[in-house]
Amino acid sequence: MTGRPSLYVTRRLPDAVERHLAQHWDVTLSEDDRAPDRATLATAMTRYDALLPTISDRIDAELLGASGRTVRIIANYGAGVDHIDLDAARAAGVVVTNTPDVLTEATAEIAILLMLMASRRAGEGERELRAGAWTGWRPSHLIGQGLSGRTLGLVGFGRIARATAVKARGLGMSILYASRSPAAPEVEAALGATRVDSMLELARRSDVLSLHVPGGEGTHHMVDATLLAAMPRHAILVNTARGSVVDEAALVEALADGRIAAAALDVYEREPAVHPGLLAHPRTVLLPHLGSATIEARTAMGMRVAANLDRFFRGEAPSDRVA
Ligand code: 8YV
């Protein structure tokens, strides 16, 4: 025993982060980089002072309410916390923190990458070439749509949406957004962004519709058959937020019926499972949840977790407390 607070880390983290954590706390690191099973998580909840989970760990009311629980803080590695029952954490008196800001640019880059890949049919082209099926240049080959002059509709207008807006403006796109409350006029002016009254209006007016809302009950299947039907036939859906925001079965139908042109996704309803209809459709671009997967973001996320733990164990309020 070192006398230092103990910390259970569920997955491998960048070396610099693991070293930093080990310098400050009595840390148990992941050896096999597999998400711990429920029994292991339950045991960890009664042995450690702090838990450092990721999106692949479901922390529900039962785990949080378990008798003999010793964990007092769940310092999540990631911004989204829909895998943690925050109400149950509050009820149990367990502090929960996340890692906002530090993955904003990385995730916005993935949103732009997805819209470019879908609009310029990059995935289709790469698959064709690797399959040895490319027969050479021809004027009618894999014709896509340019993004310049098109309208990007942002669903939600938080940090990642705004960073995406900045990059999309650089590509010559104009920006609309829908969100519960309007942004400050100076923010709208700086980003050249205009708020529309409803999600349906946003869907109707956008050439690319990009999702930037948190997961959870409030946004579950926000993109459903009705919304997809409102989108123009040439429109592209981009999702870097959470899979649960999109009704995947409805999306598969909309693509099959040609009601939208393409879908470019980084997140899925049942990760790591991907709907077979999405896998089968040529006009989908499918990434394996890479939003924050840069060395800069993943290192900064770890340091942000460490800063939250540090404040907590000093008896101060962690900066990124979400419960
Ligand atoms: C993270 C994410 O990598 O931060 C988020 O909400 O979706 C990802 O980019 C993941 O959550 C790690 O826990």
Short mmCIF file of C-alpha atoms and ligand atoms in Angstrom, two decimals:
data_model
loop_
_atom_site.label_atom_id
_atom_site.label_comp_id
_atom_site.label_asym_id
_atom_site.label_seq_id
_atom_site.Cartn_x
_atom_site.Cartn_y
_atom_site.Cartn_z
CA MET A 1 0.00 0.00 0.00
CA THR A 2 1.33 3.38 -0.93
CA GLY A 3 -1.22 5.40 1.01
CA ARG A 4 -2.11 7.15 -2.21
CA PRO A 5 -5.66 7.01 -3.61
CA SER A 6 -6.17 3.95 -5.78
CA LEU A 7 -7.34 4.13 -9.39
CA TYR A 8 -8.65 1.42 -11.70
CA VAL A 9 -8.09 2.14 -15.41
CA THR A 10 -10.23 0.03 -17.76
CA ARG A 11 -8.26 0.36 -21.06
CA ARG A 12 -4.74 1.05 -22.31
CA LEU A 13 -4.05 4.78 -22.57
CA PRO A 14 -1.19 6.65 -24.31
CA ASP A 15 2.15 5.86 -22.59
CA ALA A 16 2.62 9.42 -21.39
CA VAL A 17 -0.79 9.31 -19.71
CA GLU A 18 -0.19 5.96 -18.03
CA ARG A 19 3.18 7.20 -16.74
CA HIS A 20 1.60 10.38 -15.41
CA LEU A 21 -1.21 8.51 -13.65
CA ALA A 22 1.25 6.06 -12.09
CA GLN A 23 3.32 8.94 -10.71
CA HIS A 24 0.35 10.35 -8.81
CA TRP A 25 -1.86 7.47 -7.74
CA ASP A 26 -1.82 3.80 -6.86
CA VAL A 27 -2.85 2.74 -10.34
CA THR A 28 -4.01 -0.56 -11.78
CA LEU A 29 -3.57 -0.33 -15.54
CA SER A 30 -5.21 -2.51 -18.17
CA GLU A 31 -2.89 -5.24 -19.38
CA ASP A 32 -4.93 -6.76 -22.18
CA ASP A 33 -6.76 -3.59 -23.31
CA ARG A 34 -10.09 -5.43 -23.21
CA ALA A 35 -13.16 -3.82 -21.69
CA PRO A 36 -13.56 -5.46 -18.25
CA ASP A 37 -16.60 -7.65 -17.83
CA ARG A 38 -19.37 -6.68 -15.45
CA ALA A 39 -18.08 -8.81 -12.58
CA THR A 40 -14.65 -7.20 -12.83
CA LEU A 41 -16.20 -3.73 -12.86
CA ALA A 42 -18.37 -4.63 -9.87
CA THR A 43 -15.30 -5.79 -7.95
CA ALA A 44 -13.38 -2.65 -8.92
CA MET A 45 -16.25 -0.52 -7.57
CA THR A 46 -15.67 -2.05 -4.12
CA ARG A 47 -11.85 -2.04 -4.11
CA TYR A 48 -10.68 1.29 -5.54
CA ASP A 49 -11.14 4.97 -4.71
CA ALA A 50 -11.53 6.01 -8.35
CA LEU A 51 -12.54 4.46 -11.64
CA LEU A 52 -11.28 5.62 -15.05
CA PRO A 53 -13.69 4.14 -17.62
CA THR A 54 -14.30 4.75 -21.32
CA ILE A 55 -17.32 4.60 -23.59
CA SER A 56 -17.00 0.80 -23.71
CA ASP A 57 -17.83 0.44 -20.00
CA ARG A 58 -21.51 0.62 -19.03
CA ILE A 59 -21.80 2.02 -15.51
CA ASP A 60 -25.40 1.51 -14.44
CA ALA A 61 -27.47 2.10 -11.30
CA GLU A 62 -26.75 -1.36 -9.94
CA LEU A 63 -22.98 -0.87 -10.08
CA LEU A 64 -23.27 2.61 -8.60
CA GLY A 65 -25.61 1.57 -5.83
CA ALA A 66 -23.75 -1.60 -4.81
CA SER A 67 -23.22 -2.04 -1.10
CA GLY A 68 -19.61 -1.77 -0.05
CA ARG A 69 -18.83 0.62 -2.90
CA THR A 70 -15.51 2.37 -2.36
CA VAL A 71 -15.27 4.30 -5.65
CA ARG A 72 -15.99 7.98 -4.98
CA ILE A 73 -15.17 9.43 -8.39
CA ILE A 74 -15.67 8.16 -11.93
CA ALA A 75 -13.27 10.14 -14.09
CA ASN A 76 -14.45 9.29 -17.60
CA TYR A 77 -11.98 9.27 -20.48
CA GLY A 78 -14.12 11.00 -23.13
CA ALA A 79 -16.61 13.82 -23.45
CA GLY A 80 -19.83 11.83 -23.86
CA VAL A 81 -21.14 10.21 -20.68
CA ASP A 82 -24.31 8.48 -21.89
CA HIS A 83 -22.80 5.14 -20.85
CA ILE A 84 -22.91 6.27 -17.21
CA ASP A 85 -26.18 6.58 -15.28
CA LEU A 86 -25.68 10.13 -14.02
CA ASP A 87 -28.88 10.19 -11.95
CA ALA A 88 -27.80 7.03 -10.16
CA ALA A 89 -24.34 8.55 -9.60
CA ARG A 90 -25.91 11.66 -8.06
CA ALA A 91 -28.17 9.52 -5.88
CA ALA A 92 -25.19 7.46 -4.72
CA GLY A 93 -23.02 10.54 -4.14
CA VAL A 94 -20.43 9.48 -6.73
CA VAL A 95 -18.74 12.34 -8.60
CA VAL A 96 -18.51 11.96 -12.39
CA THR A 97 -16.22 13.99 -14.64
CA ASN A 98 -15.58 14.04 -18.41
CA THR A 99 -13.01 15.49 -20.83
CA PRO A 100 -14.55 18.29 -22.93
CA ASP A 101 -12.61 20.77 -25.15
CA VAL A 102 -9.54 18.62 -25.75
CA LEU A 103 -11.16 16.43 -28.42
CA THR A 104 -13.11 19.19 -30.16
CA GLU A 105 -10.74 19.79 -33.06
CA ALA A 106 -10.08 16.08 -33.64
CA THR A 107 -13.79 15.28 -33.78
CA ALA A 108 -14.56 18.25 -36.02
CA GLU A 109 -11.84 17.00 -38.39
CA ILE A 110 -13.55 13.62 -38.57
CA ALA A 111 -16.88 15.32 -39.36
CA ILE A 112 -15.23 17.19 -42.24
CA LEU A 113 -13.44 14.03 -43.39
CA LEU A 114 -16.75 12.16 -43.46
CA MET A 115 -18.53 14.87 -45.44
CA LEU A 116 -15.72 15.03 -47.98
CA MET A 117 -15.53 11.24 -48.28
CA ALA A 118 -19.27 10.96 -48.84
CA SER A 119 -19.64 13.92 -51.17
CA ARG A 120 -16.62 12.93 -53.30
CA ARG A 121 -17.34 9.19 -53.10
CA ALA A 122 -13.86 8.49 -51.75
CA GLY A 123 -14.76 5.23 -50.03
CA GLU A 124 -16.36 3.83 -53.17
CA GLY A 125 -13.34 4.83 -55.23
CA GLU A 126 -10.86 3.30 -52.80
CA ARG A 127 -12.80 0.05 -52.57
CA GLU A 128 -13.04 -0.17 -56.36
CA LEU A 129 -9.33 0.46 -56.86
CA ARG A 130 -8.23 -2.02 -54.19
CA ALA A 131 -10.55 -4.63 -55.70
CA GLY A 132 -8.66 -4.25 -58.99
CA ALA A 133 -11.86 -3.02 -60.65
CA TRP A 134 -10.66 0.40 -61.81
CA THR A 135 -10.63 0.47 -65.61
CA GLY A 136 -9.06 3.94 -65.96
CA TRP A 137 -10.18 7.55 -66.21
CA ARG A 138 -13.50 8.38 -67.78
CA PRO A 139 -15.62 11.56 -67.62
CA SER A 140 -18.56 9.83 -65.99
CA HIS A 141 -16.67 7.91 -63.31
CA LEU A 142 -17.83 8.22 -59.66
CA ILE A 143 -19.25 11.71 -60.02
CA GLY A 144 -19.81 13.33 -56.66
CA GLN A 145 -20.95 16.71 -55.42
CA GLY A 146 -18.70 19.62 -54.44
CA LEU A 147 -19.09 21.06 -50.96
CA SER A 148 -18.30 24.66 -51.88
CA GLY A 149 -21.49 26.69 -52.08
CA ARG A 150 -23.50 24.02 -50.25
CA THR A 151 -25.32 24.38 -46.96
CA LEU A 152 -24.18 22.56 -43.82
CA GLY A 153 -26.90 22.01 -41.23
CA LEU A 154 -25.61 21.47 -37.71
CA VAL A 155 -27.83 19.63 -35.27
CA GLY A 156 -26.73 21.03 -31.92
CA PHE A 157 -24.37 24.00 -31.65
CA GLY A 158 -21.85 23.12 -28.96
CA ARG A 159 -18.08 23.13 -29.15
CA ILE A 160 -17.69 20.42 -31.79
CA ALA A 161 -20.44 21.84 -34.01
CA ARG A 162 -18.82 25.27 -33.88
CA ALA A 163 -15.37 23.89 -34.70
CA THR A 164 -16.93 22.01 -37.61
CA ALA A 165 -18.57 25.25 -38.77
CA VAL A 166 -15.20 27.03 -38.86
CA LYS A 167 -13.67 24.28 -41.01
CA ALA A 168 -16.72 24.02 -43.28
CA ARG A 169 -16.66 27.77 -43.91
CA GLY A 170 -13.09 27.26 -45.10
CA LEU A 171 -14.49 24.85 -47.67
CA GLY A 172 -16.96 27.50 -48.85
CA MET A 173 -20.06 26.12 -47.15
CA SER A 174 -22.76 28.21 -45.53
CA ILE A 175 -23.93 27.29 -42.06
CA LEU A 176 -27.36 26.72 -40.53
CA TYR A 177 -27.98 25.25 -37.11
CA ALA A 178 -30.76 24.01 -34.86
CA SER A 179 -30.37 23.98 -31.10
CA ARG A 180 -32.53 24.39 -28.03
CA SER A 181 -31.24 27.87 -27.34
CA PRO A 182 -29.72 30.41 -29.72
CA ALA A 183 -26.01 31.16 -29.60
CA ALA A 184 -24.90 34.70 -28.74
CA PRO A 185 -25.25 37.06 -31.74
CA GLU A 186 -21.47 37.62 -31.82
CA VAL A 187 -20.88 33.85 -32.03
CA GLU A 188 -23.37 33.55 -34.88
CA ALA A 189 -21.73 36.49 -36.64
CA ALA A 190 -18.20 35.12 -36.18
CA LEU A 191 -19.21 31.73 -37.59
CA GLY A 192 -21.61 33.09 -40.22
CA ALA A 193 -24.20 30.74 -38.74
CA THR A 194 -27.98 31.18 -38.85
CA ARG A 195 -30.36 29.40 -36.48
CA VAL A 196 -33.49 27.81 -37.91
CA ASP A 197 -36.66 27.18 -35.93
CA SER A 198 -36.93 23.44 -36.11
CA MET A 199 -35.06 20.26 -36.89
CA LEU A 200 -37.43 19.64 -39.80
CA GLU A 201 -36.65 23.00 -41.36
CA LEU A 202 -32.93 22.33 -40.89
CA ALA A 203 -33.31 18.92 -42.58
CA ARG A 204 -35.19 20.49 -45.51
CA ARG A 205 -32.63 23.24 -46.08
CA SER A 206 -29.33 21.35 -45.60
CA ASP A 207 -27.21 19.66 -48.26
CA VAL A 208 -25.16 18.05 -45.48
CA LEU A 209 -26.77 17.39 -42.10
CA SER A 210 -24.20 16.83 -39.33
CA LEU A 211 -25.12 15.66 -35.82
CA HIS A 212 -23.55 17.24 -32.73
CA VAL A 213 -25.85 16.46 -29.83
CA PRO A 214 -25.11 14.23 -26.84
CA GLY A 215 -26.49 10.70 -26.67
CA GLY A 216 -29.07 9.59 -24.13
CA GLU A 217 -32.83 9.64 -23.80
CA GLY A 218 -33.30 13.25 -24.86
CA THR A 219 -31.85 12.68 -28.32
CA HIS A 220 -32.75 9.02 -28.91
CA HIS A 221 -33.75 8.50 -32.59
CA MET A 222 -33.91 12.25 -33.18
CA VAL A 223 -33.08 11.37 -36.78
CA ASP A 224 -36.03 9.15 -37.66
CA ALA A 225 -37.98 8.30 -40.82
CA THR A 226 -39.85 11.65 -40.75
CA LEU A 227 -36.68 13.69 -40.52
CA LEU A 228 -34.93 11.61 -43.18
CA ALA A 229 -37.94 12.10 -45.48
CA ALA A 230 -37.60 15.88 -45.05
CA MET A 231 -34.00 15.88 -46.32
CA PRO A 232 -33.37 16.62 -50.02
CA ARG A 233 -32.63 13.56 -52.16
CA HIS A 234 -29.06 14.70 -52.79
CA ALA A 235 -28.38 15.26 -49.06
CA ILE A 236 -25.72 13.56 -46.93
CA LEU A 237 -26.12 12.60 -43.27
CA VAL A 238 -22.98 12.79 -41.10
CA ASN A 239 -22.86 11.39 -37.56
CA THR A 240 -19.89 11.87 -35.24
CA ALA A 241 -22.07 12.20 -32.13
CA ARG A 242 -23.73 9.02 -30.88
CA GLY A 243 -25.28 6.13 -32.77
CA SER A 244 -28.43 6.30 -30.67
CA VAL A 245 -29.32 9.67 -32.20
CA VAL A 246 -30.14 7.94 -35.51
CA ASP A 247 -32.80 5.29 -36.10
CA GLU A 248 -30.46 3.03 -38.09
CA ALA A 249 -33.27 0.87 -39.51
CA ALA A 250 -34.97 4.01 -40.85
CA LEU A 251 -31.65 5.22 -42.26
CA VAL A 252 -31.08 1.94 -44.07
CA GLU A 253 -34.55 2.24 -45.63
CA ALA A 254 -34.01 5.87 -46.63
CA LEU A 255 -30.73 4.94 -48.34
CA ALA A 256 -32.26 1.91 -50.06
CA ASP A 257 -35.16 4.03 -51.38
CA GLY A 258 -32.80 6.77 -52.57
CA ARG A 259 -34.49 9.29 -50.24
CA ILE A 260 -31.05 10.62 -49.26
CA ALA A 261 -27.82 10.31 -51.22
CA ALA A 262 -25.36 9.07 -48.60
CA ALA A 263 -24.58 8.55 -44.94
CA ALA A 264 -21.15 8.99 -43.38
CA LEU A 265 -20.93 7.61 -39.88
CA ASP A 266 -18.37 7.29 -37.10
CA VAL A 267 -20.78 6.00 -34.44
CA TYR A 268 -23.47 3.29 -34.34
CA GLU A 269 -26.46 2.23 -32.32
CA ARG A 270 -24.93 -1.06 -31.18
CA GLU A 271 -21.14 -0.60 -31.33
CA PRO A 272 -19.12 -2.48 -32.36
CA ALA A 273 -21.97 -4.12 -34.33
CA VAL A 274 -22.90 -2.28 -37.53
CA HIS A 275 -26.29 -2.67 -39.20
CA PRO A 276 -25.84 -5.05 -42.18
CA GLY A 277 -27.89 -2.68 -44.34
CA LEU A 278 -25.30 0.03 -43.76
CA LEU A 279 -22.44 -2.33 -44.56
CA ALA A 280 -24.14 -3.44 -47.77
CA HIS A 281 -24.96 0.00 -49.17
CA PRO A 282 -22.37 1.53 -51.54
CA ARG A 283 -23.10 5.12 -50.50
CA THR A 284 -22.18 4.77 -46.85
CA VAL A 285 -18.85 5.76 -45.34
CA LEU A 286 -18.29 3.84 -42.12
CA LEU A 287 -15.51 4.60 -39.64
CA PRO A 288 -14.88 2.72 -36.37
CA HIS A 289 -15.52 5.56 -33.86
CA LEU A 290 -12.34 7.51 -34.62
CA GLY A 291 -13.60 10.97 -33.57
CA SER A 292 -10.95 11.65 -30.95
CA ALA A 293 -8.31 9.26 -32.27
CA THR A 294 -5.33 11.59 -32.59
CA ILE A 295 -2.30 11.31 -30.34
CA GLU A 296 -2.80 14.94 -29.35
CA ALA A 297 -6.43 14.47 -28.33
CA ARG A 298 -6.00 11.10 -26.63
CA THR A 299 -3.03 12.39 -24.60
CA ALA A 300 -4.84 15.59 -23.66
CA MET A 301 -7.92 13.57 -22.66
CA GLY A 302 -5.77 11.56 -20.25
CA MET A 303 -4.19 14.69 -18.78
CA ARG A 304 -7.66 16.18 -18.35
CA VAL A 305 -8.76 13.06 -16.47
CA ALA A 306 -5.67 13.43 -14.28
CA ALA A 307 -6.47 17.11 -13.59
CA ASN A 308 -9.98 16.15 -12.50
CA LEU A 309 -8.68 13.41 -10.21
CA ASP A 310 -6.06 15.72 -8.80
CA ARG A 311 -8.60 18.37 -7.82
CA PHE A 312 -10.98 15.79 -6.41
CA PHE A 313 -8.39 14.16 -4.18
CA ARG A 314 -7.20 17.57 -2.96
CA GLY A 315 -10.77 18.21 -1.84
CA GLU A 316 -11.46 20.76 -4.56
CA ALA A 317 -14.26 20.74 -7.16
CA PRO A 318 -13.08 19.03 -10.38
CA SER A 319 -13.40 21.39 -13.36
CA ASP A 320 -15.30 18.94 -15.56
CA ARG A 321 -17.85 17.63 -13.10
CA VAL A 322 -21.00 16.36 -14.84
CA ALA A 323 -22.57 14.66 -11.79
C1 8YV B 1 -13.98 9.00 -27.07
C2 8YV B 1 -16.17 10.06 -27.74
O1 8YV B 1 -12.84 8.51 -27.64
O2 8YV B 1 -15.42 11.56 -26.09
C3 8YV B 1 -16.36 11.01 -26.63
O3 8YV B 1 -17.52 11.24 -26.26
O4 8YV B 1 -17.10 9.70 -28.36
C4 8YV B 1 -14.87 9.50 -28.16
O5 8YV B 1 -14.27 10.36 -29.05
C5 8YV B 1 -14.63 7.94 -26.27
O6 8YV B 1 -15.78 8.42 -25.66
C6 8YV B 1 -13.68 7.37 -25.23
O7 8YV B 1 -14.35 7.05 -24.04
#
